[in-house]
Coordinates of C-alpha atoms in Angstrom, one line a residue:
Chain K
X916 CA 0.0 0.0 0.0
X917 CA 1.2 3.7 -0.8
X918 CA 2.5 5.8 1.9
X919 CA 0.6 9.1 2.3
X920 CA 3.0 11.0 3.4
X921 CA 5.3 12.9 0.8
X922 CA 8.7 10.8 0.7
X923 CA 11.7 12.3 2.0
X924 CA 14.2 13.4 -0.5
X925 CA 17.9 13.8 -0.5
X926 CA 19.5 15.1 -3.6
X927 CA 23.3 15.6 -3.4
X928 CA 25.9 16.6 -6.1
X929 CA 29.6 15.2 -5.7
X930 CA 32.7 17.3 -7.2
X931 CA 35.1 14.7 -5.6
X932 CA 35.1 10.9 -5.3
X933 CA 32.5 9.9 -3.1
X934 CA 31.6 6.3 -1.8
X935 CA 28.3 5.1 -2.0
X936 CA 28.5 2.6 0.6
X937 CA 29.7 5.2 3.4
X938 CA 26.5 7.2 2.4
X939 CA 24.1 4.4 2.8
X940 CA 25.6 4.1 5.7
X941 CA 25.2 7.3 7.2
X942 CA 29.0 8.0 7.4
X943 CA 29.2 10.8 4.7
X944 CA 31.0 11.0 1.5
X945 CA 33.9 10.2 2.5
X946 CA 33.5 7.7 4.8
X947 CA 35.1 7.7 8.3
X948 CA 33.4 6.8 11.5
X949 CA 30.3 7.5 13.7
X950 CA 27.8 5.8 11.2
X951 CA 24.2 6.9 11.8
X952 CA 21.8 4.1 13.1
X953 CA 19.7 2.9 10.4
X954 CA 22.1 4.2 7.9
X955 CA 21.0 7.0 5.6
X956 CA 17.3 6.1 6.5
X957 CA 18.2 6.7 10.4
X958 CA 19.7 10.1 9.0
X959 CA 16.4 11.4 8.0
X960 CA 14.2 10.2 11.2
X961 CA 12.9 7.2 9.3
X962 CA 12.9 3.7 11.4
X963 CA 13.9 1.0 9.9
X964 CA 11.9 0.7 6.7
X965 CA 11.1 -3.1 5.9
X966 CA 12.4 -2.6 2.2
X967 CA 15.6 -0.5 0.5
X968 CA 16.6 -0.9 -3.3
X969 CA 20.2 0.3 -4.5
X970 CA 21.7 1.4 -7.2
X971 CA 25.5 2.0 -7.6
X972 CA 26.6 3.2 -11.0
X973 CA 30.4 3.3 -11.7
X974 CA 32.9 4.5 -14.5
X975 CA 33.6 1.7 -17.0
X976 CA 37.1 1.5 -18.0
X977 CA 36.3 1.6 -21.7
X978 CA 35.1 4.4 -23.9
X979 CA 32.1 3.8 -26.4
X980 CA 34.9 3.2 -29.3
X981 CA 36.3 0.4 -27.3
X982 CA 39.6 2.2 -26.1
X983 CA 40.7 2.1 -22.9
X984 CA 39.0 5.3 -20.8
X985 CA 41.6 7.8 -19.3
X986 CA 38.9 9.7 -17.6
X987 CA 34.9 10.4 -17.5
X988 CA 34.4 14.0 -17.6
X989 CA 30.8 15.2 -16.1
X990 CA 29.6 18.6 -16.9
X991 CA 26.2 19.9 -15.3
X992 CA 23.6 23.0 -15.4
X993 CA 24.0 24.3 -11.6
X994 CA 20.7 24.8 -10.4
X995 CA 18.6 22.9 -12.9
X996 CA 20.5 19.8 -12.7
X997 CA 19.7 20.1 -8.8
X998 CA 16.5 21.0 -9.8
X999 CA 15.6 18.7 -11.9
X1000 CA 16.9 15.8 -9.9
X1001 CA 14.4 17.3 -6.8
X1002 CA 11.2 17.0 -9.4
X1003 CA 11.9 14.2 -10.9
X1004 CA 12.9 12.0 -7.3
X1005 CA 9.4 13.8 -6.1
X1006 CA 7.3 12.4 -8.9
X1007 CA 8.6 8.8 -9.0
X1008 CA 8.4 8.9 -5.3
X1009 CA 4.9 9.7 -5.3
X1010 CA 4.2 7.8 -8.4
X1011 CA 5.3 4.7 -6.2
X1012 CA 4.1 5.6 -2.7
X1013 CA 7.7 5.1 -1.2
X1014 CA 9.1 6.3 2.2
X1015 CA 12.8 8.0 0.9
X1016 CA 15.1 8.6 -2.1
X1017 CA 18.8 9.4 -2.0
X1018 CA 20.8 10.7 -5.0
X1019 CA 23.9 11.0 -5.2
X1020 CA 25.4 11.8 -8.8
X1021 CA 29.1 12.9 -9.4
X1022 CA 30.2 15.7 -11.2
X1023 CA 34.1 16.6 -12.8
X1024 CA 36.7 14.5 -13.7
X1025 CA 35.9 10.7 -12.7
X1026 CA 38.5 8.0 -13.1
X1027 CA 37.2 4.4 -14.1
X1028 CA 36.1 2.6 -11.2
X1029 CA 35.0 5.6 -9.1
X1030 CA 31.0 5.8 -8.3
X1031 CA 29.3 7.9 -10.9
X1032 CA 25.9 7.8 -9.1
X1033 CA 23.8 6.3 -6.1
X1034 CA 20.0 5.8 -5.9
X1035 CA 18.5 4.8 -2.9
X1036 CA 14.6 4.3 -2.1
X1037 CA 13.5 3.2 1.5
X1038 CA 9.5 1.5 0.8
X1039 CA 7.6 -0.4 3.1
X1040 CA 7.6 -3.6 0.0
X1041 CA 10.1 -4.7 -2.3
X1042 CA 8.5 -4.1 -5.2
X1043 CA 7.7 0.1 -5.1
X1044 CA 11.7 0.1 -3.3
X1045 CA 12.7 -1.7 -7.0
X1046 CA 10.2 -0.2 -9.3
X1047 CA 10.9 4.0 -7.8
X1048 CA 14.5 3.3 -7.8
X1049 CA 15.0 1.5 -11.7
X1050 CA 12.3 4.2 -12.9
X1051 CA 14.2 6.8 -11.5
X1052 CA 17.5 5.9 -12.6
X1053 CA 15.9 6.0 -16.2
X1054 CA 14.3 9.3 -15.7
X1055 CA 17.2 11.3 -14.3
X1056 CA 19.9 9.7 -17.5
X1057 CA 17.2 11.5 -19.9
X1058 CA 15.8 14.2 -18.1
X1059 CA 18.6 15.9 -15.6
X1060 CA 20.9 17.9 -17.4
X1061 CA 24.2 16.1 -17.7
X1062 CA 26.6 15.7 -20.1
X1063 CA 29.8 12.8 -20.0
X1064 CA 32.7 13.1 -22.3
X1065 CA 34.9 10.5 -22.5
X1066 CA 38.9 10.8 -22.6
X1067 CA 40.6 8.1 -24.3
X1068 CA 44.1 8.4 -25.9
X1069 CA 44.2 12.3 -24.7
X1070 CA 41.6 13.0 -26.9
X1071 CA 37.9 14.1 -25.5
X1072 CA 34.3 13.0 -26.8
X1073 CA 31.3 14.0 -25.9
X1074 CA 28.9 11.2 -25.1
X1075 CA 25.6 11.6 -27.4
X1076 CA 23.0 9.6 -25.4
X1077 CA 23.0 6.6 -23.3
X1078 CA 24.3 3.3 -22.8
X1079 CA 21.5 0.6 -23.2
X1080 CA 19.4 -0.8 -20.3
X1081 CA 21.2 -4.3 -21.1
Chain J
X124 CA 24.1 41.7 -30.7
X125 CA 21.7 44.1 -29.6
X126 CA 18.1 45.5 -30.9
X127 CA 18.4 49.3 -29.3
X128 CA 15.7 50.2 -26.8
X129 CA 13.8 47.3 -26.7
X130 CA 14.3 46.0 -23.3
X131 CA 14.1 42.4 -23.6
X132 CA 17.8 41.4 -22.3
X133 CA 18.1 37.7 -22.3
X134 CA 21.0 35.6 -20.5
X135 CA 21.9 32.8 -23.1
X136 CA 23.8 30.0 -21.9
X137 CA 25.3 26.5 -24.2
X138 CA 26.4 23.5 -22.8
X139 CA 28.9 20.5 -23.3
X140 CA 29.0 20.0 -27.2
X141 CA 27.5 23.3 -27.9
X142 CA 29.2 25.3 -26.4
X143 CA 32.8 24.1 -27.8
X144 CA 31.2 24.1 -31.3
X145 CA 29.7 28.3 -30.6
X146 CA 33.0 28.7 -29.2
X147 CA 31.1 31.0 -25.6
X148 CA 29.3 29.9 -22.9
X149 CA 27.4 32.3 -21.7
X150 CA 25.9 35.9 -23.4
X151 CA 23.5 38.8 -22.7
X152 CA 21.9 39.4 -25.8
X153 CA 18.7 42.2 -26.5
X154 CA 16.1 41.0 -28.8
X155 CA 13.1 42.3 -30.4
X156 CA 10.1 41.6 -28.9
X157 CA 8.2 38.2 -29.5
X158 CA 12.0 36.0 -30.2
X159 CA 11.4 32.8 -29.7
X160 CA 14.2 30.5 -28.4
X161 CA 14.0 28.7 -32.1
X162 CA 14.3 32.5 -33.0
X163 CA 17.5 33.0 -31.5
X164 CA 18.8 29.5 -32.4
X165 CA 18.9 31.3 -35.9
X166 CA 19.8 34.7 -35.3
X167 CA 22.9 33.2 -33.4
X168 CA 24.1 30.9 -36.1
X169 CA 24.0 27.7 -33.9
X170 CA 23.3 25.8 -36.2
X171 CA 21.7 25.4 -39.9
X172 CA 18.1 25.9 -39.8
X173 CA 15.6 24.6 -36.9
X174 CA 17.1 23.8 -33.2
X175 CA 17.4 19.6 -34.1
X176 CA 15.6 17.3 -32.3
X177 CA 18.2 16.5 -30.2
X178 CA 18.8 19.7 -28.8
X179 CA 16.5 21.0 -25.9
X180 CA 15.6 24.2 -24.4
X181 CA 15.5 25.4 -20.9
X182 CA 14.1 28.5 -20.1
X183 CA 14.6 29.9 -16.3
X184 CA 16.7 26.9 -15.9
X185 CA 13.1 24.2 -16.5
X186 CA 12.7 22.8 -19.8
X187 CA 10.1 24.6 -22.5
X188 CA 8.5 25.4 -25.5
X189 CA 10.8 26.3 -28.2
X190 CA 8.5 28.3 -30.1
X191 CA 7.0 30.3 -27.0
X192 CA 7.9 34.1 -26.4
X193 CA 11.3 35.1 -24.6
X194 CA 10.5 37.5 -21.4
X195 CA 12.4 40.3 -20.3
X196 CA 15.5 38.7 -18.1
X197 CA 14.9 35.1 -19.1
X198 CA 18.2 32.7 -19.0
X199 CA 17.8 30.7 -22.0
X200 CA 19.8 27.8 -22.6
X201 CA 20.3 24.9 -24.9
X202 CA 21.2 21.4 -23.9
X203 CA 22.7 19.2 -26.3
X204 CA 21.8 14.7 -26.0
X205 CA 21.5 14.7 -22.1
X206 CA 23.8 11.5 -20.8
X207 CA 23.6 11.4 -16.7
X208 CA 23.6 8.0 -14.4

């Protein structure tokens, strides 16, 4: 059954490495100690919601032309890209009737390996936890305003679109 | 580029792709009155013709109409292929 209440929201844009797993777990984005109770959930004043789905997106090590990747490059609209991220988190939310929804979406110069971005949704079932969180990730890789350019061979390309759901 | 005296000052911003191929990333520009975003695609030489398919505008930094009326102090912008996550 839907929640009533509006969910909680957490939007957050990275200009260094951050690591997803510290933020689930409350520590930050960088880790460290002193981990909230109840994780990123605890954080917010929620109590241990019966169902979380996650997402962890990372650099891939190759570029789209099958060279090795020297770097992921993010650039972003400050302010919309915030924006946008708020609005579209809110609808799905809503849509789905869940609890909470992190994002956390780097920006810059990523290296291959490093987390590119983090969605989180806390849902009293599995399936609005799994359905918020895969809808959202969709939504925000077409409708927040980023842009990825791949550096391979010291030479930069701009990314025209997405990879494929797989 | 300016139309004297007519008051409507835009902020024009170009992102990622289109702003390397403009060459700027950011311009005040005075219009006549009624300039569309598609309007100004043209006028600035962006690119040949209509703004592609591909291309969005954001006006007041939330997406809109191409073809709707600039306001006085609008920021304008156009995104090329979006590719987040």
């Amino acid at each position: 059954m839907a929640d009533a209440r509006p969910a909680l929201l957490v939007v957050r844009l990275h200009a260094e490495p951050f690591d997803p797993l510290a933020l689930l777990a409350g520590t930050g984005p960088g880790g460290g100690s002193g981990a909230h109770p109840g994780g990123w959930c605890g954080g917010l004043g929620l109590d241990s919601p019966a169902a979380e789905a996650h997402f962890i997106g990372r650099v891939r090590g190759t570029a789209a032309g099958g060279g090795v990747l020297e770097a992921l490059e993010l650039e972003h609209y400050p302010g919309m890209t915030e924006r946008q991220l708020q609005v579209l988190a809110q609808a799905c939310a809503a849509r789905h009737g869940v609890a909470a929804v992190l994002v956390a979406h780097r920006v810059g110069r990523a290296l291959p390996g490093e987390a590119l971005v983090l969605v989180a949704v806390a849902a009293d079932r599995r399936g609005p936890a799994q359905r918020c969180g895969g809808e959202l990730l969709e939504a925000l890789k077409h409708e927040a305003p980023f842009w990825k350019r791949e550096w391979s061979g010291g030479v930069g390309t701009w990314v025209e679109g997405n990879t494929p759901l797989g | 580029m300016s139309v004297a005296g007519t008051g409507l000052t835009v902020q024009v911003r170009l992102f990622a792709s289109l702003r390397e191929r403009a060459g700027w990333d950011a311009r005040r520009i005075e219009l006549a009155a009624g300039t569309t975003p598609e309007g100004l695609w043209r006028q600035l030489g962006l690119g040949d013709g209509a703004i592609p398919a591909t291309v969005r505008v954001a006006v007041n930094q939330a997406f809109a109409d191409p073809h709707q009326p600039l306001a006085p102090g609008d920021e304008l912008a156009f995104l090329p292929p979006i590719s987040g996550g």
